[in-house]
Structures are given as C-alpha cells and as structure tokens.
GROMACS .gro file of C-alpha atoms in nm:
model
  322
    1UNK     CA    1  -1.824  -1.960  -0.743
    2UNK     CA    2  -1.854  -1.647  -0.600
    3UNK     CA    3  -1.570  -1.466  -0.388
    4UNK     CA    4  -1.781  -1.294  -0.212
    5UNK     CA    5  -1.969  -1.572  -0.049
    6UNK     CA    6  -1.659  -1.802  -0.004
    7UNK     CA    7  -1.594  -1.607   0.363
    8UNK     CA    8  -1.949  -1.751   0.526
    9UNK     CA    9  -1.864  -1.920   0.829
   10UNK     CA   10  -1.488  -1.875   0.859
   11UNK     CA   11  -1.495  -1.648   1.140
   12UNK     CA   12  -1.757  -1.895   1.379
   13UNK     CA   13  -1.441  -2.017   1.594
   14UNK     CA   14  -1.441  -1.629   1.765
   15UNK     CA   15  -1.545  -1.683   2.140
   16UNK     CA   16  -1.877  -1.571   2.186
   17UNK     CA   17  -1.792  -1.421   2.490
   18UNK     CA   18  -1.604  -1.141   2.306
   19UNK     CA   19  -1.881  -0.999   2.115
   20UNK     CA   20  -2.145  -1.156   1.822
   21UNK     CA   21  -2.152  -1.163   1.476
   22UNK     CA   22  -2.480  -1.028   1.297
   23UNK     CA   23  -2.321  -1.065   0.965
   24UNK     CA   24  -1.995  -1.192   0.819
   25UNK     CA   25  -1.941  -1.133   0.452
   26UNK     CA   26  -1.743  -1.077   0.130
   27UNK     CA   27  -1.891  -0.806  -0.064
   28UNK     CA   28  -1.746  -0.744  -0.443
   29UNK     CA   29  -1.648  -0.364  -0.431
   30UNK     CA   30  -1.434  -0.374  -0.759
   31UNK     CA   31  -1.398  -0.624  -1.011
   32UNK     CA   32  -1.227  -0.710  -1.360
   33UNK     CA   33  -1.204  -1.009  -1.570
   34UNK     CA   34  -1.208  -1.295  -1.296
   35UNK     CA   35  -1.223  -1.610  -1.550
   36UNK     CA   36  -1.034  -1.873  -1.430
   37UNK     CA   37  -0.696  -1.946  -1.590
   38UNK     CA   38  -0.702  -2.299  -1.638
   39UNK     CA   39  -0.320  -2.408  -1.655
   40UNK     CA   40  -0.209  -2.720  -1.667
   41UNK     CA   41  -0.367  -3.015  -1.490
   42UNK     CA   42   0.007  -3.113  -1.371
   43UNK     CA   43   0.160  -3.037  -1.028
   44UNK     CA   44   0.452  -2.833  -1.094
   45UNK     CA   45   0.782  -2.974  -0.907
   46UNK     CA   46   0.841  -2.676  -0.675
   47UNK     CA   47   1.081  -2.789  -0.435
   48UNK     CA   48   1.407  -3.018  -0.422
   49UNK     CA   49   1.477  -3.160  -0.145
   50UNK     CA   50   1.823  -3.028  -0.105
   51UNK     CA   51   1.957  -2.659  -0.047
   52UNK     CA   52   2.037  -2.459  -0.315
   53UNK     CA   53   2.376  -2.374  -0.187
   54UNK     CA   54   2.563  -2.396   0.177
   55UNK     CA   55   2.672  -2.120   0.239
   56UNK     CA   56   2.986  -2.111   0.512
   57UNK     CA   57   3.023  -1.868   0.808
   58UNK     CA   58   3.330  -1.642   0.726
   59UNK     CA   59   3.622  -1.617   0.907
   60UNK     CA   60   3.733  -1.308   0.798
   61UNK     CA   61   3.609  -1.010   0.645
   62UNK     CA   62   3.879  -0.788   0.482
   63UNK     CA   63   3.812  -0.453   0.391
   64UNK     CA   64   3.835  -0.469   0.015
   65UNK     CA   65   3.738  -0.182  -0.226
   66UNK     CA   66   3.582  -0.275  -0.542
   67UNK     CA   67   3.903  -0.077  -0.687
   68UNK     CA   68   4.190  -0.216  -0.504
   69UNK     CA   69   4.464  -0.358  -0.688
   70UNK     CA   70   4.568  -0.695  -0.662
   71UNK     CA   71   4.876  -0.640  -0.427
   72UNK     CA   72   4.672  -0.366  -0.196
   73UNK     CA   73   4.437  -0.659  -0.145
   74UNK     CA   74   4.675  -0.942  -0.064
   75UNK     CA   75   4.844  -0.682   0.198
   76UNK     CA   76   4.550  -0.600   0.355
   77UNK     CA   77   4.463  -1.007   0.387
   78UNK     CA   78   4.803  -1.046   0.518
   79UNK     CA   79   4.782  -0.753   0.760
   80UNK     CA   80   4.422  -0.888   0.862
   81UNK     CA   81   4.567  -1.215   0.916
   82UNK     CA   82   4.874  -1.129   1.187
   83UNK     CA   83   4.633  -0.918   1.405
   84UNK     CA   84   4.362  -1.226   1.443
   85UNK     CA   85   4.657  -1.474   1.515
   86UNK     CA   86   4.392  -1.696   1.615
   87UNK     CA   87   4.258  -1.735   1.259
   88UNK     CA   88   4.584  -1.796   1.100
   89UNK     CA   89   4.568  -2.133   1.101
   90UNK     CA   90   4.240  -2.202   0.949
   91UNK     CA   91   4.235  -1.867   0.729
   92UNK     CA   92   4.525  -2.014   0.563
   93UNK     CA   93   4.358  -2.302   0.391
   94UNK     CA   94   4.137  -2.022   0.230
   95UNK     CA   95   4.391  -1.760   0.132
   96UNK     CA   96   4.476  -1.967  -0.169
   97UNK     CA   97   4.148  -1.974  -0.262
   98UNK     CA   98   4.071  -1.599  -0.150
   99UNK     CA   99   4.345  -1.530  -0.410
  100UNK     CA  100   4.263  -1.720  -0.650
  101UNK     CA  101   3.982  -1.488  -0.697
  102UNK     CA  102   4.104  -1.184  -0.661
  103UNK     CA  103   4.311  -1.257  -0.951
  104UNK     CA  104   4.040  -1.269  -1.177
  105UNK     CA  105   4.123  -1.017  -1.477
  106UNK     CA  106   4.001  -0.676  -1.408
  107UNK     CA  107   3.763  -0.624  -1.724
  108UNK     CA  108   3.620  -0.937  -1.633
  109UNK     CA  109   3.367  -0.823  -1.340
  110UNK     CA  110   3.067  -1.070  -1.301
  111UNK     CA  111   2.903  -0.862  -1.050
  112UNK     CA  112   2.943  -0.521  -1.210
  113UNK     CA  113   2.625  -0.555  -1.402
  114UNK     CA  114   2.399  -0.611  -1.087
  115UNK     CA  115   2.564  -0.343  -0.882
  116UNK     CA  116   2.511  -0.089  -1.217
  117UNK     CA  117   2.163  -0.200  -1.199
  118UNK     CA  118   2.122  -0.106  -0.843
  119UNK     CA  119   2.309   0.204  -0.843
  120UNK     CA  120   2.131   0.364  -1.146
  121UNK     CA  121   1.807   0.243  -1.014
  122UNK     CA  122   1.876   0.471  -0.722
  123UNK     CA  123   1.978   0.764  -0.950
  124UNK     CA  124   1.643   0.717  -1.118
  125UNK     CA  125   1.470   0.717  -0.793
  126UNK     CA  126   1.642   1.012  -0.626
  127UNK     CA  127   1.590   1.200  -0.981
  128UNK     CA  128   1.252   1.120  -1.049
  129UNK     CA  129   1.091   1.071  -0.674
  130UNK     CA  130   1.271   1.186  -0.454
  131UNK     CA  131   1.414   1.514  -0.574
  132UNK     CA  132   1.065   1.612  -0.689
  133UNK     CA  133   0.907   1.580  -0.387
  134UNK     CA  134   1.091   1.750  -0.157
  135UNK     CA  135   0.790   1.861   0.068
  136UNK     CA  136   0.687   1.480   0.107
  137UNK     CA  137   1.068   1.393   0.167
  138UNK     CA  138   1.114   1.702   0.453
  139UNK     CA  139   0.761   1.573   0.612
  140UNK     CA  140   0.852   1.173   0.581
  141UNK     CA  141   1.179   1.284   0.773
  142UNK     CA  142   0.975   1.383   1.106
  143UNK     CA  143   0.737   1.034   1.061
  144UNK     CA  144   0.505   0.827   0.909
  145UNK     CA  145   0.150   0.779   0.872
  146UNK     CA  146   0.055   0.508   0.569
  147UNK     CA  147  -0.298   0.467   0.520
  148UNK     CA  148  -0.252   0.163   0.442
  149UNK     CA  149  -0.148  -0.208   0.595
  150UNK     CA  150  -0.076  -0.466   0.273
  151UNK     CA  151  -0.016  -0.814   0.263
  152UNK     CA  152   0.125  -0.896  -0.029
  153UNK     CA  153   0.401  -1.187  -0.188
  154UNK     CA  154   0.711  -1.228  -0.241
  155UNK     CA  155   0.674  -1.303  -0.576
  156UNK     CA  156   0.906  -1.064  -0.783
  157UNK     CA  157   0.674  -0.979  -1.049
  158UNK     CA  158   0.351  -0.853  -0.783
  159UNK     CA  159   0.557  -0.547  -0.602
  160UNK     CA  160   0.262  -0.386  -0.460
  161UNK     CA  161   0.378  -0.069  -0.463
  162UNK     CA  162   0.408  -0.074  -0.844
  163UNK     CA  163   0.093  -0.253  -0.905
  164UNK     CA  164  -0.137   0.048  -0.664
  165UNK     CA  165   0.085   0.334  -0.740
  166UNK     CA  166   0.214   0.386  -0.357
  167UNK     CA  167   0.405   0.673  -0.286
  168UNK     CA  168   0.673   0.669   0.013
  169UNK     CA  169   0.446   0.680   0.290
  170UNK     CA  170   0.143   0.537   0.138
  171UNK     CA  171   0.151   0.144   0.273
  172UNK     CA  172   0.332  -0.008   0.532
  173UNK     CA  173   0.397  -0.309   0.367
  174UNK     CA  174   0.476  -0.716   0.477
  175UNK     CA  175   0.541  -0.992   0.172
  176UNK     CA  176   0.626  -1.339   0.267
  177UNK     CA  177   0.516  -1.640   0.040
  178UNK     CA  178   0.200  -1.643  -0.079
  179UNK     CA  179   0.057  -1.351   0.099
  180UNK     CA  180  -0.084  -1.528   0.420
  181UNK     CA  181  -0.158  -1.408   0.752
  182UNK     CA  182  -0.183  -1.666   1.028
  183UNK     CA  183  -0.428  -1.632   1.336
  184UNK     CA  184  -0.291  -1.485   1.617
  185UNK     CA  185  -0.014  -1.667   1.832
  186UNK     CA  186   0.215  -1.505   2.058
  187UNK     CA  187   0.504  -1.755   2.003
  188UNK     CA  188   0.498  -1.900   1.639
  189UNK     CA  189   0.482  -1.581   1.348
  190UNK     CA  190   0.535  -1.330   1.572
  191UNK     CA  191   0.684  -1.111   1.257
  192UNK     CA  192   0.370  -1.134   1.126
  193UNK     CA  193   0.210  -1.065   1.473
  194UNK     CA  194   0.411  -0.718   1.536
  195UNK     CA  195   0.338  -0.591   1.211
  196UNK     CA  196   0.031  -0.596   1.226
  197UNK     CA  197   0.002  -0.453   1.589
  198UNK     CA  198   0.227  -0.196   1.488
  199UNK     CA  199   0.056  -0.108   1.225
  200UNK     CA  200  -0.303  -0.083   1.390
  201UNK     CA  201  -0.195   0.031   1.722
  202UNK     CA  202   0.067   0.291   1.663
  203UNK     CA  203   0.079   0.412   1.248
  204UNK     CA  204  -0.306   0.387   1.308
  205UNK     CA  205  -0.358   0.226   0.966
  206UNK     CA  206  -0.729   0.229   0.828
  207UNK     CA  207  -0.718  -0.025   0.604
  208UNK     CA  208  -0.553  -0.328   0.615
  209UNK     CA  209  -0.555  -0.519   0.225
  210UNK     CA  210  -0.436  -0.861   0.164
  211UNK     CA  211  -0.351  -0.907  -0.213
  212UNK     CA  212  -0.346  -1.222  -0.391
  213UNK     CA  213  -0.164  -1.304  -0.759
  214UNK     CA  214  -0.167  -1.492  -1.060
  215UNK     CA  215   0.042  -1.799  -1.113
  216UNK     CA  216   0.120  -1.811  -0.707
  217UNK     CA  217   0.382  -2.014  -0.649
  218UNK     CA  218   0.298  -2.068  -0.253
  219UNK     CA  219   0.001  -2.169  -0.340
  220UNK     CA  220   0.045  -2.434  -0.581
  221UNK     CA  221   0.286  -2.554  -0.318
  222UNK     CA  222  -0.004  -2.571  -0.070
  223UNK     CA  223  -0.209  -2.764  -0.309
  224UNK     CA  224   0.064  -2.979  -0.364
  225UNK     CA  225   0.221  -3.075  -0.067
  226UNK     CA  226   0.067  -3.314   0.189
  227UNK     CA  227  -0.145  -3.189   0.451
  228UNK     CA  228   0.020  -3.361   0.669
  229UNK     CA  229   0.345  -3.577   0.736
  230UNK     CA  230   0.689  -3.553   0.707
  231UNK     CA  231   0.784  -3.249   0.506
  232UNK     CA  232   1.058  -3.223   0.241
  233UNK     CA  233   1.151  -2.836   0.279
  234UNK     CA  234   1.246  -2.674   0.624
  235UNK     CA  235   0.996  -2.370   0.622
  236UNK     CA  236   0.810  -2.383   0.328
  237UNK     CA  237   0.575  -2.643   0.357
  238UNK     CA  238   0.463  -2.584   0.735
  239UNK     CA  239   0.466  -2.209   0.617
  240UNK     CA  240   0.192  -2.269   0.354
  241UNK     CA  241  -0.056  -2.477   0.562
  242UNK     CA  242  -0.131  -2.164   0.718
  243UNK     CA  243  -0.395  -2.179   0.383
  244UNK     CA  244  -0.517  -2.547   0.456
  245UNK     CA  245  -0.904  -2.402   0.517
  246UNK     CA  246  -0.868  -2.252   0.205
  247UNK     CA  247  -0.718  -2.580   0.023
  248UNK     CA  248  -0.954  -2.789   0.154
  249UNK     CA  249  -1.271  -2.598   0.073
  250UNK     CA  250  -1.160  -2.543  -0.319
  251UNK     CA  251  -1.127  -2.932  -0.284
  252UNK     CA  252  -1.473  -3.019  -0.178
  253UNK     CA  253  -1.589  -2.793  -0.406
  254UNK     CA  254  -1.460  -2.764  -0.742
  255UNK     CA  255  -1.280  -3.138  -0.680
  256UNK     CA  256  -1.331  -3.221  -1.063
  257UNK     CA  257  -1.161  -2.957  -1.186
  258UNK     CA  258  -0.803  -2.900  -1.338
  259UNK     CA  259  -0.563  -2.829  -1.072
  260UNK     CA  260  -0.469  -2.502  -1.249
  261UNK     CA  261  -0.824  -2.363  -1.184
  262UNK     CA  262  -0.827  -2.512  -0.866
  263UNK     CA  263  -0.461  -2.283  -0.795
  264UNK     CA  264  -0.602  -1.939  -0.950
  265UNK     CA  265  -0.997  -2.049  -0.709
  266UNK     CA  266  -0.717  -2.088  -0.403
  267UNK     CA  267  -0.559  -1.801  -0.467
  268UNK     CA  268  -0.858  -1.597  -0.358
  269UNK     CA  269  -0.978  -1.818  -0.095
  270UNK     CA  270  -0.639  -1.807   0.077
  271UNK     CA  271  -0.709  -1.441   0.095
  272UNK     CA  272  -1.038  -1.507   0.265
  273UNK     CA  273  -0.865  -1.726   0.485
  274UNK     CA  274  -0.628  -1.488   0.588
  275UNK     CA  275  -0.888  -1.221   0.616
  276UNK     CA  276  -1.003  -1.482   0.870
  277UNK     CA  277  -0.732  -1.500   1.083
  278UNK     CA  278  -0.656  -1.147   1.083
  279UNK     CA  279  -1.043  -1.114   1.261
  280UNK     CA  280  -0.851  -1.370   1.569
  281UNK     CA  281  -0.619  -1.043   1.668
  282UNK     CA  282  -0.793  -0.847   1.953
  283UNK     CA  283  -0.707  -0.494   1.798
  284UNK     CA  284  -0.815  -0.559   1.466
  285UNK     CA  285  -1.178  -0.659   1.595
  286UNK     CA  286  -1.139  -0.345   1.842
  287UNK     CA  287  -1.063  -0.112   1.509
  288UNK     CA  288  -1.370  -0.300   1.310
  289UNK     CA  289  -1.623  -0.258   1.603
  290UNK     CA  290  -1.508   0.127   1.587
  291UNK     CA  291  -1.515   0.170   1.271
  292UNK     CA  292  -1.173   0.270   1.250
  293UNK     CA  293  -1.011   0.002   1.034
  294UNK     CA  294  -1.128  -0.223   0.754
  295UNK     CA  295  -1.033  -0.566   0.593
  296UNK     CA  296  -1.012  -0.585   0.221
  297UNK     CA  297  -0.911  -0.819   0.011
  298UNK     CA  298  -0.795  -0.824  -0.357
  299UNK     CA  299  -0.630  -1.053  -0.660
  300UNK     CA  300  -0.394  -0.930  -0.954
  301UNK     CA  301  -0.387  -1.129  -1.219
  302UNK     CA  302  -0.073  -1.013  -1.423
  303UNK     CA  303  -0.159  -1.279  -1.690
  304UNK     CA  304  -0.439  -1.008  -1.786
  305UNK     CA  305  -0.377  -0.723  -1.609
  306UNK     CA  306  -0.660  -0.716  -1.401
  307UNK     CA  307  -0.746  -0.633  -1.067
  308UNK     CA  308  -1.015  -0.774  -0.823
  309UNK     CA  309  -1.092  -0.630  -0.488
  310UNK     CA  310  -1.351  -0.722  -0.236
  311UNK     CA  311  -1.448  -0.614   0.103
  312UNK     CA  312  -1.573  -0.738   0.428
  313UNK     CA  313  -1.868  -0.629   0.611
  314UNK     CA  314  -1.893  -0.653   0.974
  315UNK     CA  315  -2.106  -0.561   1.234
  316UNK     CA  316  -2.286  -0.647   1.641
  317UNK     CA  317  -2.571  -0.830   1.671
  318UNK     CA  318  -2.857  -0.693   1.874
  319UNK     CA  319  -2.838  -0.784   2.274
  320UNK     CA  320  -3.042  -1.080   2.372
  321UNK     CA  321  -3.202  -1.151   2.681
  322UNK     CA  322  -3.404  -1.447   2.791
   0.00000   0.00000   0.00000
C-alpha cells in the first residue's frame, strides 16, 4: 500500500462553496525502511476498567521543606491546624496518618532519586544548552517565532524534539495520545483548536507536521475498542475514534492481515486522517491557498530507527462557467 495514495478522497466533505480542489494528494518526500512490523496477531489488553488510583482533594497543604526535622514539621501541622479551625475536625483523622509518614527514617527517601534525576537534568540543560547559547536565550526572552507546528504523542519514548533535533524555539509543539487532530469544532477539543489557531494566526508557523510512531499505543486502542457502544475508559476510547476513517479503511483493505501490521498500516493512515481534519480549519486552508503554510506528515519507527515523511499537495481548480 502506498502512503502516499492513502489521502485520495478524504478531504471531499469541504463545502464547495469555499473553494475547489484540483488535486488532493500524499506525495513521498523522504523515506526509510517502511516494512511492516508484523507483531503479534493478539489484541493487547490496554485498559482496565478501573482507575489506577483515587486520588483525594487535600485539606491542607503545610509548608514542609524537604529538610525539616521531624518536630519542625509536626509544629508547623499543628500551627496550620489552629488558624483553619474549620479543618480541625476532619484534618485530625489524617494527622495520624500525615505523621506516620513523616516519620519515615531520614536515609530512607523514596522520592530522592526522581527529584536527583530532575534536578541534574536541569544542570545538564542549563550547562550544555542554555549557557552556550546565550544569544538564542537573550533573543527567546523578547519572543518566539518556531517554524514549526508538530503533532506528536505522548508516548515517552517519541519526544519530538529529540527525535528532529529542535532547538528552544524551533517547534511549537502539542502531544496527546496517538498524535490526532480532530476536525474543527468550536465546543468539543478546543485545546487542540487554539493551538493550532495560535500557531497559524499569531507565531505564523509554516509548517505544520503530524508525526506518527512505532508500537502506538492509541492506536492499537483504536483498533481495539468498539466503534461504537458503551465505553470502558472515561476519555480514552471516545478520544481515539477521532482515527475511525483511518481504522476502517486499513480494515477494508488489508482485512486478512495480522493485527500487528494492520496497527503499524494505521499508524500512518491516522496521520492522513488527521492531515484531513486539519484541511476543515478555515486558516489552515487560508495559509495553503497562500502558500504560506504546509501539511506534512511523517512516521518514526524506533524499532529501526527510521524515519518516513510525506507531504501534501494542494492547489485551486480552474473557474468554471456554464
């Protein structure tokens, strides 16, 4: 199958009345090893229908310093607690277990190796970035102007900033699951909807890019999970039929095969899809008519550390009169 033809006829539902389409297609601009990875046949179990954890509202929020010795801390809790006389009440069934922890021994710090983590990746950043480009820092102070607009995932291992080499300023960038865009809608995924009108209308972007991955999580859920029905997650599953075009035409066409192909094939037809949608928001078709912005869209396969990206070509019919 090629990528490049798997666009043909998703943009017909534009109203005429806006303008005409003389020709709609995905055009290969860049490509490396694009065999499919054929996983296995069996749908992964993605999602429990439970939460992970329940996390309560607090009712208070002492000022605690990671260094603060045990009596410091039960002070301050005590002190918190007669100036919200309100709380006191319910705060005391929690004190006990508020204390309980901050009794734990002090070489035994279960959170010290994350923060470390954190704070020496800064270090590295500030020492390596940061303090060697101060002329990019000074001039990132006054504003921005990224090139670039990227849809990418959420997916921890497919940061896209690693992946392309961005610098600060480079991409203005918006992961959610599975990379999708929907069409354009006022009230539901207006997130999605700002960012991209901020992006076109005010950073003046030239190039919006919607990147695909390997081993997609999202979209094994979407070629899982029901089209329709009751669903078993609160977001996740009405979040992913945003790529049912793109489910449904891998179906009809590579039916037969095993559903790990049929997850790395969706993968890149969920980025047509979205490159779709993105054609339903009036500014976007404004930059493409101008010549201003284009739509590109691309797959990393981390697997085999390859990259595939693709354009779109777009353009007026001639005027017809009869």
């Amino acid at each position: 199958m090629s990528t490049a033809s798997s666009f043909n006829g998703s943009i017909t539902t534009l109203s005429p009345a806006q303008f005409q389409l003389r020709k709609t297609h995905l055009r290969p601009t860049f490509f490396a090893c694009n065999k499919f990875n054929s996983s296995s046949p069996v749908p992964p179990t993605l999602i429990r229908n439970q939460p992970v954890f329940a996390a309560p509202s607090p009712l208070i929020t002492p000022s605690l310093r990671e260094d603060m010795a045990y009596e410091e801390a039960i002070a301050a809790l005590k002190k918190l607690l007669s100036e919200n006389g309100e709380l006191e009440t319910e705060a005391a069934l929690k004190v006990s277990e508020i204390t309980a922890q901050l009794q734990t021994p002090a070489d035994s710090k279960p959170n010290s190796e994350a923060v470390e983590k954190l704070k020496q990746g800064f270090i590295k950043f500030k020492k390596e970035v940061y303090e060697t480009n101060p002329e990019l820092m000074a001039e990132l102070s006054k504003g921005q102007a990224p090139k670039y607009m990227v849809f990418a995932c959420s997916d921890s291992r497919v940061c896209p900033s690693n992946i392309l080499s961005f610098q600060p300023g480079d991409a203005f960038v918006v992961r959610n699951v599975a990379n999708m865009v929907p069409a354009y809608d006022q009230v539901k995924h207006t997130g999605v909807g700002s960012a991209i009108e901020y992006a076109v209308l005010h950073l003046k972007v030239e190039h919006i890019v919607v990147i695909g991955h390997s081993a997609c999580g999202g979209i094994k859920g979407l070629m899982s999970f029901p089209d329709a029905g009751p669903n078993s997650t609160d977001f996740i599953e009405g979040w992913v039929r945003i790529g049912l075009p793109a489910k449904r035409k891998v179906l009809a066409e590579h039916g037969d095969a095993p559903f790990g192909e049929q997850c790395y094939i969706c993968e890149k037809e969920s980025v047509n899809n979205s490159l779709g949608n993105l054609l339903t928001y009036p500014f976007v078709r404004e930059g493409l008519l101008k010549k201003t912005l284009t739509l590109k869209g691309g797959h990393y396969d981390f697997v085999k550390g390859s990259f595939e990206l693709w354009g779109l070509d777009f353009g007026l019919s001639a005027s017809l009169s009869v």
